[in-house]
Coordinates of C-alpha atoms and ligand atoms in Angstrom, one line a residue:
X24 CA -22.8 -2.0 14.8
X25 CA -19.0 -2.4 14.7
X26 CA -18.1 0.4 17.0
X27 CA -18.2 4.1 17.8
X28 CA -15.3 6.5 17.7
X29 CA -15.0 10.2 18.2
X30 CA -15.0 12.6 15.3
X31 CA -11.9 14.7 15.9
X32 CA -11.8 18.4 15.3
X33 CA -8.9 20.7 14.7
X34 CA -8.4 21.2 18.4
X35 CA -7.9 17.4 18.7
X36 CA -5.3 17.5 16.0
X37 CA -3.5 20.4 17.8
X38 CA -3.5 18.4 21.0
X39 CA -2.2 15.2 19.3
X40 CA 0.6 17.1 17.6
X41 CA 1.5 18.8 20.9
X42 CA 1.5 15.4 22.7
X43 CA 3.7 13.9 20.0
X44 CA 6.2 16.8 20.4
X45 CA 6.3 16.4 24.2
X46 CA 7.0 12.7 23.9
X47 CA 9.6 13.1 21.1
X48 CA 12.7 13.8 23.3
X49 CA 12.1 10.8 25.5
X50 CA 11.4 8.5 22.6
X51 CA 14.3 9.8 20.4
X52 CA 16.6 9.0 23.3
X53 CA 15.2 5.6 24.1
X54 CA 17.7 3.1 22.8
X55 CA 16.4 1.5 19.6
X56 CA 16.6 -2.1 20.9
X57 CA 14.4 -1.0 23.7
X58 CA 11.9 0.5 21.3
X59 CA 12.1 -2.8 19.4
X60 CA 11.1 -4.7 22.5
X61 CA 7.8 -2.8 22.7
X62 CA 7.2 -3.4 19.0
X63 CA 7.9 -7.1 19.5
X64 CA 5.4 -7.2 22.3
X65 CA 2.8 -5.5 20.1
X66 CA 3.4 -8.2 17.4
X67 CA 2.8 -10.9 20.0
X68 CA -0.5 -9.3 21.1
X69 CA -1.5 -8.9 17.5
X70 CA -0.7 -12.5 17.0
X71 CA -2.8 -13.6 20.0
X72 CA -5.7 -11.6 18.8
X73 CA -5.4 -12.5 15.1
X74 CA -8.7 -14.2 14.8
X75 CA -10.8 -11.5 16.5
X76 CA -9.0 -8.7 14.6
X77 CA -9.5 -10.6 11.3
X78 CA -13.2 -10.8 12.0
X79 CA -13.3 -7.2 12.9
X80 CA -11.8 -6.3 9.6
X81 CA -14.4 -8.3 7.8
X82 CA -17.2 -6.7 9.7
X83 CA -15.9 -3.1 9.3
X84 CA -14.4 -3.2 5.8
X85 CA -16.0 -6.2 4.2
X86 CA -13.1 -8.3 2.9
X87 CA -13.5 -12.0 3.3
X88 CA -12.2 -13.5 6.6
X89 CA -9.2 -15.3 5.1
X90 CA -8.1 -11.9 3.7
X91 CA -8.8 -10.2 7.0
X92 CA -6.6 -12.7 8.7
X93 CA -3.9 -12.1 6.0
X94 CA -4.1 -8.4 6.7
X95 CA -3.5 -8.9 10.4
X96 CA -0.7 -11.3 9.6
X97 CA 1.0 -8.6 7.5
X98 CA 0.9 -6.3 10.6
X99 CA 2.3 -9.1 12.8
X100 CA 5.2 -9.7 10.3
X101 CA 5.9 -6.0 10.1
X102 CA 6.0 -5.8 13.9
X103 CA 8.5 -8.6 14.3
X104 CA 10.6 -7.3 11.4
X105 CA 10.8 -3.8 12.6
X106 CA 11.4 -4.9 16.2
X107 CA 14.5 -6.7 14.8
X108 CA 15.6 -3.5 13.1
X109 CA 15.9 -2.0 16.5
X110 CA 19.1 -4.0 16.8
X111 CA 20.4 -2.9 13.4
X112 CA 19.4 0.5 12.1
X113 CA 22.8 0.4 10.6
X114 CA 24.7 3.1 8.9
X115 CA 28.2 3.1 7.4
X116 CA 31.6 3.7 8.7
X117 CA 34.1 4.3 5.9
X118 CA 37.8 5.4 6.0
X119 CA 38.7 9.0 5.8
X120 CA 41.4 10.2 3.4
X121 CA 43.1 11.9 6.3
X122 CA 45.0 10.3 9.2
X123 CA 43.5 10.4 12.7
X124 CA 40.0 11.1 11.4
X125 CA 37.0 8.9 11.2
X126 CA 33.6 9.2 9.6
X127 CA 30.2 7.5 9.8
X128 CA 26.6 7.9 8.9
X129 CA 23.8 7.5 11.4
X130 CA 20.1 7.0 11.0
X131 CA 18.3 9.7 13.1
X132 CA 14.5 10.2 13.4
X133 CA 12.7 12.8 11.3
X134 CA 10.5 14.1 14.2
X135 CA 6.7 14.1 14.4
X136 CA 5.3 12.1 11.5
X137 CA 1.7 12.5 10.3
X138 CA 0.4 9.2 8.9
X139 CA -2.7 9.1 6.8
X140 CA -3.9 5.6 5.9
X141 CA -6.7 4.1 3.7
X142 CA -9.5 1.7 4.4
X143 CA -8.6 -1.3 2.1
X144 CA -5.9 -2.6 4.5
X145 CA -7.1 -1.2 7.7
X146 CA -4.5 -2.8 10.0
X147 CA -1.7 -3.7 7.6
X148 CA -1.1 -0.3 6.1
X149 CA -1.1 1.5 9.5
X150 CA 1.4 -1.1 10.6
X151 CA 3.6 -0.5 7.5
X152 CA 3.9 3.1 8.6
X153 CA 3.6 3.1 12.4
X154 CA 6.2 0.3 13.1
X155 CA 9.1 1.7 11.0
X156 CA 8.3 5.3 12.1
X157 CA 8.5 4.2 15.8
X158 CA 11.6 2.1 15.5
X159 CA 13.4 5.0 13.9
X160 CA 12.5 7.2 16.9
X161 CA 9.8 9.3 15.5
X162 CA 6.6 10.1 17.3
X163 CA 3.4 9.8 15.4
X164 CA -0.1 11.2 14.7
X165 CA -2.1 8.6 12.9
X166 CA -5.2 9.6 10.9
X167 CA -6.9 6.4 9.5
X168 CA -9.6 6.3 7.0
X169 CA -13.0 7.4 8.3
X170 CA -14.4 4.2 6.8
X171 CA -12.3 1.9 9.0
X172 CA -11.7 3.8 12.3
X173 CA -12.4 0.9 14.6
X174 CA -9.6 -1.4 13.2
X175 CA -7.1 1.4 13.5
X176 CA -8.2 2.1 17.1
X177 CA -7.7 -1.5 18.1
X178 CA -4.3 -1.4 16.5
X179 CA -3.3 1.6 18.5
X180 CA -4.7 0.2 21.7
X181 CA -2.5 -2.9 21.2
X182 CA 0.6 -0.7 20.9
X183 CA -0.4 1.1 24.1
X184 CA -0.9 -2.2 25.8
X185 CA 2.6 -3.3 24.6
X186 CA 4.1 -0.4 26.7
X187 CA 4.4 2.5 24.4
X188 CA 4.9 5.7 26.4
X189 CA 2.2 8.3 26.4
X190 CA 2.2 10.7 23.5
X191 CA 4.4 8.6 21.3
X192 CA 1.5 7.4 19.1
X193 CA -1.6 9.6 18.8
X194 CA -4.8 8.9 17.0
X195 CA -7.2 11.3 15.4
X196 CA -10.4 10.4 13.4
X197 CA -12.4 12.2 10.8
X198 CA -12.7 12.9 7.1
X199 CA -9.6 13.4 5.1
X200 CA -10.7 16.8 3.7
X201 CA -11.0 18.2 7.2
X202 CA -8.7 16.3 9.6
X203 CA -6.2 14.9 7.1
X204 CA -5.5 18.1 5.3
X205 CA -5.3 20.0 8.6
X206 CA -2.7 17.5 9.9
X207 CA -0.7 17.7 6.7
X208 CA -0.4 21.5 6.9
X209 CA 0.1 21.6 10.7
X210 CA 3.2 23.7 11.7
X211 CA 4.1 21.1 14.3
X212 CA 4.4 18.2 11.9
X213 CA 7.8 17.4 10.3
X214 CA 6.8 14.9 7.6
X215 CA 3.7 13.1 6.1
X216 CA 3.3 9.6 4.9
X217 CA 0.1 9.0 2.9
X218 CA -1.5 6.0 1.2
X219 CA -4.7 6.5 -0.8
X220 CA -6.1 7.9 -4.0
X221 CA -4.1 9.9 -6.5
X222 CA -6.3 12.9 -6.2
X223 CA -6.0 13.2 -2.5
X224 CA -2.3 12.4 -2.6
X225 CA -1.6 15.1 -5.2
X226 CA -3.5 17.6 -3.1
X227 CA -1.5 16.7 0.0
X228 CA 1.7 16.9 -2.1
X229 CA 0.7 20.4 -3.0
X230 CA 0.1 21.4 0.6
X231 CA 3.4 20.0 1.8
X232 CA 5.4 21.3 -1.2
X233 CA 4.3 24.8 -0.5
X234 CA 5.6 24.7 3.1
X235 CA 8.7 22.6 2.3
X236 CA 7.5 19.5 4.2
X237 CA 8.7 16.1 3.3
X238 CA 5.8 13.8 2.1
X239 CA 5.8 10.2 0.9
X240 CA 2.8 9.1 -1.1
X241 CA 1.6 5.7 -2.2
X242 CA -1.3 6.1 -4.5
X243 CA -3.3 4.3 -7.2
X244 CA -2.5 1.7 -9.8
X245 CA -3.8 0.5 -13.1
X246 CA -1.9 -2.8 -12.9
X247 CA -1.8 -5.4 -15.6
X248 CA -1.1 -9.0 -16.1
X249 CA 0.4 -10.1 -19.5
X250 CA -0.6 -13.6 -20.6
X251 CA 1.7 -14.9 -23.3
X252 CA 0.8 -17.6 -25.8
X253 CA 3.1 -20.1 -24.1
X254 CA 1.7 -19.4 -20.6
X255 CA 0.2 -22.1 -18.3
X256 CA -3.3 -20.9 -19.0
X257 CA -5.0 -22.3 -15.9
X258 CA -2.4 -20.7 -13.8
X259 CA -2.8 -17.3 -15.6
X260 CA -6.6 -17.5 -15.2
X261 CA -6.2 -18.2 -11.4
X262 CA -3.8 -15.2 -11.2
X263 CA -6.3 -12.9 -13.1
X264 CA -9.1 -14.0 -10.8
X265 CA -7.1 -13.5 -7.6
X266 CA -5.6 -10.2 -8.8
X267 CA -8.8 -8.8 -10.3
X268 CA -11.4 -9.9 -7.8
X269 CA -9.5 -10.5 -4.6
X270 CA -10.4 -7.9 -2.0
X271 CA -13.3 -7.1 -4.4
X272 CA -10.7 -5.4 -6.6
X273 CA -10.0 -2.8 -3.9
X274 CA -6.2 -3.0 -3.8
X275 CA -3.9 -0.5 -5.3
X276 CA -2.1 -3.5 -6.7
X277 CA -5.3 -5.1 -8.2
X278 CA -5.0 -6.5 -11.7
X279 CA -7.6 -4.4 -13.4
X280 CA -6.2 -5.1 -16.9
X281 CA -5.2 -8.4 -18.5
X282 CA -3.2 -8.1 -21.7
X283 CA -3.5 -11.3 -23.7
X284 CA -1.5 -12.6 -26.7
X285 CA -3.8 -12.7 -29.7
X286 CA -3.1 -16.4 -30.3
X287 CA -4.8 -17.4 -27.0
X288 CA -7.1 -14.4 -26.6
X289 CA -10.4 -16.3 -27.2
X290 CA -9.4 -19.3 -25.2
X291 CA -8.3 -17.2 -22.2
X292 CA -11.5 -15.1 -22.3
X293 CA -13.7 -18.3 -22.2
X294 CA -11.8 -19.8 -19.3
X295 CA -11.6 -16.5 -17.4
X296 CA -15.3 -15.8 -17.8
X297 CA -16.3 -19.3 -16.7
X298 CA -14.1 -19.2 -13.6
X299 CA -15.2 -15.7 -12.6
X300 CA -18.9 -16.6 -13.0
X301 CA -18.5 -19.2 -10.3
X302 CA -17.2 -16.7 -7.7
X303 CA -19.6 -16.4 -4.8
X304 CA -20.6 -13.0 -3.4
X305 CA -21.7 -12.5 0.1
X306 CA -20.9 -12.1 3.8
X307 CA -17.1 -12.4 4.2
X308 CA -17.6 -14.2 7.5
X309 CA -19.1 -17.1 5.7
X310 CA -16.7 -19.8 4.6
X311 CA -18.1 -20.2 1.1
X312 CA -17.8 -16.5 0.2
X313 CA -15.2 -15.5 -2.4
X314 CA -16.0 -11.9 -2.9
X315 CA -17.3 -9.4 -0.3
X316 CA -19.0 -6.0 -0.8
X317 CA -17.4 -2.7 -1.9
X318 CA -16.6 -0.3 0.9
X319 CA -19.4 2.3 0.7
X320 CA -22.1 3.9 -1.4
X321 CA -19.8 6.4 -3.1
X322 CA -17.5 3.7 -4.4
X323 CA -20.5 1.5 -5.3
X324 CA -21.9 4.3 -7.5
X325 CA -18.5 5.2 -9.0
X326 CA -17.9 1.6 -10.0
X327 CA -21.3 1.3 -11.7
X328 CA -20.7 4.6 -13.5
X329 CA -17.5 3.1 -14.9
X330 CA -19.4 0.1 -16.2
X331 CA -21.6 2.6 -18.2
X332 CA -18.5 4.4 -19.4
X333 CA -17.0 1.1 -20.6
X334 CA -20.2 0.2 -22.5
X335 CA -20.3 3.6 -24.1
X336 CA -16.7 3.4 -25.2
X337 CA -17.6 0.2 -27.1
X338 CA -16.0 -2.4 -24.8
X339 CA -17.9 -5.7 -24.7
X340 CA -19.3 -6.6 -21.3
X341 CA -19.2 -10.4 -20.9
X342 CA -19.9 -10.8 -17.2
X343 CA -21.5 -8.9 -14.3
X344 CA -21.7 -5.1 -14.7
X345 CA -24.5 -4.7 -12.1
X346 CA -25.3 -4.8 -8.5
X347 CA -25.9 -8.2 -7.0
X348 CA -29.5 -8.5 -5.8
X349 CA -29.4 -12.2 -4.8
X350 CA -30.2 -13.2 -1.1
X351 CA -28.5 -11.0 1.5
X352 CA -26.5 -9.2 -1.2
X353 CA -29.4 -6.8 -1.8
X354 CA -28.8 -5.4 1.7
X355 CA -25.2 -4.3 0.9
X356 CA -23.0 -2.7 -1.7
X357 CA -22.3 -5.8 -3.7
X358 CA -21.2 -5.6 -7.3
X359 CA -20.9 -8.7 -9.5
X360 CA -17.5 -9.6 -10.8
X361 CA -17.3 -7.7 -14.1
X362 CA -15.3 -8.5 -17.2
X363 CA -15.0 -6.3 -20.3
X364 CA -13.4 -7.7 -23.4
X365 CA -12.3 -6.0 -26.7
X366 CA -11.0 -3.2 -24.6
X367 CA -8.5 -0.9 -26.3
X368 CA -5.6 0.5 -24.4
X369 CA -6.7 4.1 -24.5
X370 CA -10.3 3.6 -23.2
X371 CA -11.0 5.2 -19.9
X372 CA -11.7 1.8 -18.2
X373 CA -8.2 0.8 -19.3
X374 CA -6.6 4.0 -18.0
X375 CA -8.3 5.1 -14.8
X376 CA -8.3 3.4 -11.5
X377 CA -11.8 2.0 -10.8
X378 CA -11.0 0.3 -7.4
X379 CA -13.7 -2.4 -7.7
X380 CA -14.3 -5.8 -9.3
X381 CA -14.0 -4.7 -12.9
X382 CA -11.4 -6.2 -15.2
X383 CA -10.6 -5.1 -18.8
X384 CA -9.1 -7.6 -21.2
X385 CA -7.0 -6.2 -24.0
X386 CA -5.5 -8.1 -27.0
X387 CA -1.8 -7.8 -27.8
X388 CA 0.1 -8.7 -31.0
X389 CA 3.3 -9.8 -29.3
X390 CA 5.5 -9.3 -26.2
X391 CA 6.7 -5.8 -27.2
X392 CA 3.1 -4.7 -27.9
X393 CA 2.0 -6.1 -24.6
X394 CA 4.7 -4.3 -22.6
X395 CA 3.9 -1.0 -24.4
X396 CA 0.2 -1.4 -23.5
X397 CA 1.0 -2.1 -19.9
X398 CA 3.3 0.9 -19.7
X399 CA 0.9 3.3 -21.4
X400 CA -1.0 4.5 -18.3
X401 CA -0.3 7.3 -15.9
X402 CA 0.3 4.7 -13.1
X403 CA 3.3 2.4 -12.4
X404 CA 2.8 0.3 -9.3
X405 CA 2.6 -3.5 -10.1
X406 CA 2.6 -5.7 -13.2
X407 CA 2.9 -9.4 -14.0
X408 CA 3.7 -11.7 -16.9
X409 CA 2.7 -15.3 -17.4
X410 CA 5.1 -17.1 -19.7
X411 CA 7.2 -20.3 -19.8
X412 CA 9.9 -18.5 -21.8
X413 CA 12.9 -17.4 -19.7
X414 CA 13.8 -14.7 -22.4
X415 CA 10.3 -13.2 -22.4
X416 CA 10.4 -13.0 -18.6
X417 CA 13.8 -11.3 -18.7
X418 CA 12.6 -8.7 -21.2
X419 CA 9.4 -8.1 -19.1
X420 CA 11.4 -7.7 -15.9
X421 CA 13.6 -5.2 -17.6
X422 CA 11.1 -3.1 -19.5
X423 CA 7.9 -3.1 -17.5
X424 CA 7.7 0.4 -15.9
X425 CA 6.3 -0.5 -12.5
X426 CA 7.8 -0.5 -9.0
X427 CA 6.9 -4.2 -8.7
X428 CA 7.0 -7.0 -11.3
X429 CA 5.7 -10.5 -10.9
X430 CA 6.7 -13.5 -13.0
X431 CA 4.1 -16.3 -13.2
X432 CA 2.3 -14.8 -10.2
X433 CA -0.5 -12.2 -9.9
X434 CA 0.0 -8.5 -9.3
X435 CA -0.9 -8.6 -5.6
X436 CA 0.6 -10.1 -2.5
X437 CA 3.8 -8.1 -1.9
X438 CA 5.7 -9.3 1.1
X439 CA 6.9 -6.9 3.7
X440 CA 10.7 -7.6 3.6
X441 CA 11.3 -5.7 0.4
X442 CA 10.4 -2.1 -0.5
X443 CA 6.8 -1.5 -1.7
X444 CA 5.9 1.3 -4.0
X445 CA 5.5 2.5 -7.5
X446 CA 6.4 5.2 -9.9
X447 CA 4.5 7.9 -11.9
X448 CA 1.0 8.5 -10.5
X449 CA 1.4 5.5 -8.2
X450 CA 3.8 7.3 -5.8
X451 CA 6.0 10.2 -5.4
X452 CA 8.7 9.9 -2.8
X453 CA 10.4 7.0 -1.2
X454 CA 9.3 3.5 -0.4
X455 CA 7.3 1.6 2.2
X456 CA 7.8 -1.8 3.9
X457 CA 11.2 -3.3 4.3
X458 CA 14.4 -4.2 2.6
X459 CA 17.2 -1.8 1.6
X460 CA 15.7 1.5 0.4
X461 CA 12.4 0.7 2.0
X462 CA 10.7 2.1 5.1
X463 CA 13.8 2.9 7.1
X464 CA 14.9 5.3 4.4
X465 CA 11.5 7.0 4.6
X466 CA 11.3 7.2 8.4
X467 CA 14.8 8.2 9.2
X468 CA 17.3 10.8 8.0
X469 CA 21.0 10.3 7.5
X470 CA 23.3 12.3 9.8
X471 CA 27.0 12.2 8.8
X472 CA 29.6 12.5 11.5
X473 CA 33.3 13.4 10.9
X474 CA 35.7 13.3 13.8
X475 CA 39.2 14.6 13.7
X476 CA 41.4 13.3 16.6
X477 CA 44.8 14.5 15.2
X478 CA 44.8 17.6 17.3
X479 CA 45.8 19.8 14.4
X480 CA 44.1 21.5 11.4
X481 CA 43.8 19.0 8.6
X482 CA 42.3 19.8 5.3
X483 CA 40.4 17.4 3.0
X484 CA 41.9 17.0 -0.5
X485 CA 39.4 19.4 -2.0
X486 CA 40.4 22.2 0.4
X487 CA 44.1 22.0 0.1
Ligands
LIG11 C1 -2.7 -1.6 -1.2 O1 -3.6 -2.1 -1.8 O2 -2.7 -0.4 -0.9 O3 0.7 -6.4 -2.5 C2 -1.6 -2.4 -0.7 C3 -0.5 -6.4 -2.0 C4 -0.7 -6.1 -0.5 C5 -0.6 -4.6 -0.3 C6 -1.6 -3.8 -1.1 N1 0.4 -6.7 0.3 O4 -1.4 -6.6 -2.7

């Protein structure tokens, strides 16, 4: 057993929101550098506990230990980064058109933020939201996925240990349909930030839209890697393996499609299949394991249903496609790395997010054709191109309709110091993580101040 948490009810959400309100005045007026010191301490505690938190992630969520440690590292980085923002949080001062008048923009908190987070990055994603929300002066009610409540609880405990005042960060547990939706519609909440599936995000957008509540959503992806005929093929295969089967394909950035130039299509498929067939499934705590289980029975069944859909649609299954029964695997929700070839762009397996270890390989005539195929899905989160040609990479960079584009690297592994997020069904609203236009723009509002110290009525150009 990994741990036990309470199952929160509506009264718990009420209390959490109330506590967040009570703490808001104190926290809003705490100088941002001081808020940053607490975040810095939290990053230090996370760092000290990295090993045990990484192991906890593997035990609770299933990802292999190296990835669990990476997940914690992302939270550590985010903590230090946002702690530093406490000494910046900069706005602008610009000259007024009138004498004896000045003007500036300030970042101010939004209020009480409801944060709803998924299970696939059980510490990193809460950290992407909690740290920037807190540094900007918001108070928070966090509702983590009910599949990974223990990781989130540890994360919150660390922030409390770092010195966060009571009520600033509140935690509720429970299923999204009950607790998450109640939180999103709660009258005491000012804004919602959500990461998860498109269906849930869309439902929450509907709830928030109807009551004029700001919501930021990060949802699914149907990300693709383009492999051009001049690509370094071994590198492209490694990228497709890492993007397709890393985290057992359970990333919103996962490379679930590989679009390959016809000239190297066969060669790529052979190498990709051979490499994927060597991946070792099993317990993520064991060093030799490459791929862990999928999160739960519902996902397990959904992924296997998609395999059937792919077969019926006429795609050719060349690897996997079934539950792994070998050794200890029979005891868990393990699915073999699965590759479909001869996939056409409109097939459901090439359009819908599967969120498992299933990759569709699609043939393209040329660069233009490949880009059109990549763009022709409802999603727009991440994409990649493998090519040695600087011109092809420039065209891909310009024309791929995704929030993130990788050149000669896989679709996963975004760093926290630039904005993270997608377009179309991948996200509606502003961005996460760092950089200009990233998390600070999500978790703060601009307030603009004009000050006239002339002592007389002055009118701006437009009013004269
Ligand atoms: C997600 O899967 O929801 O870029 C986020 C990446 C990670 C984040 C993924 N840093 O793959």
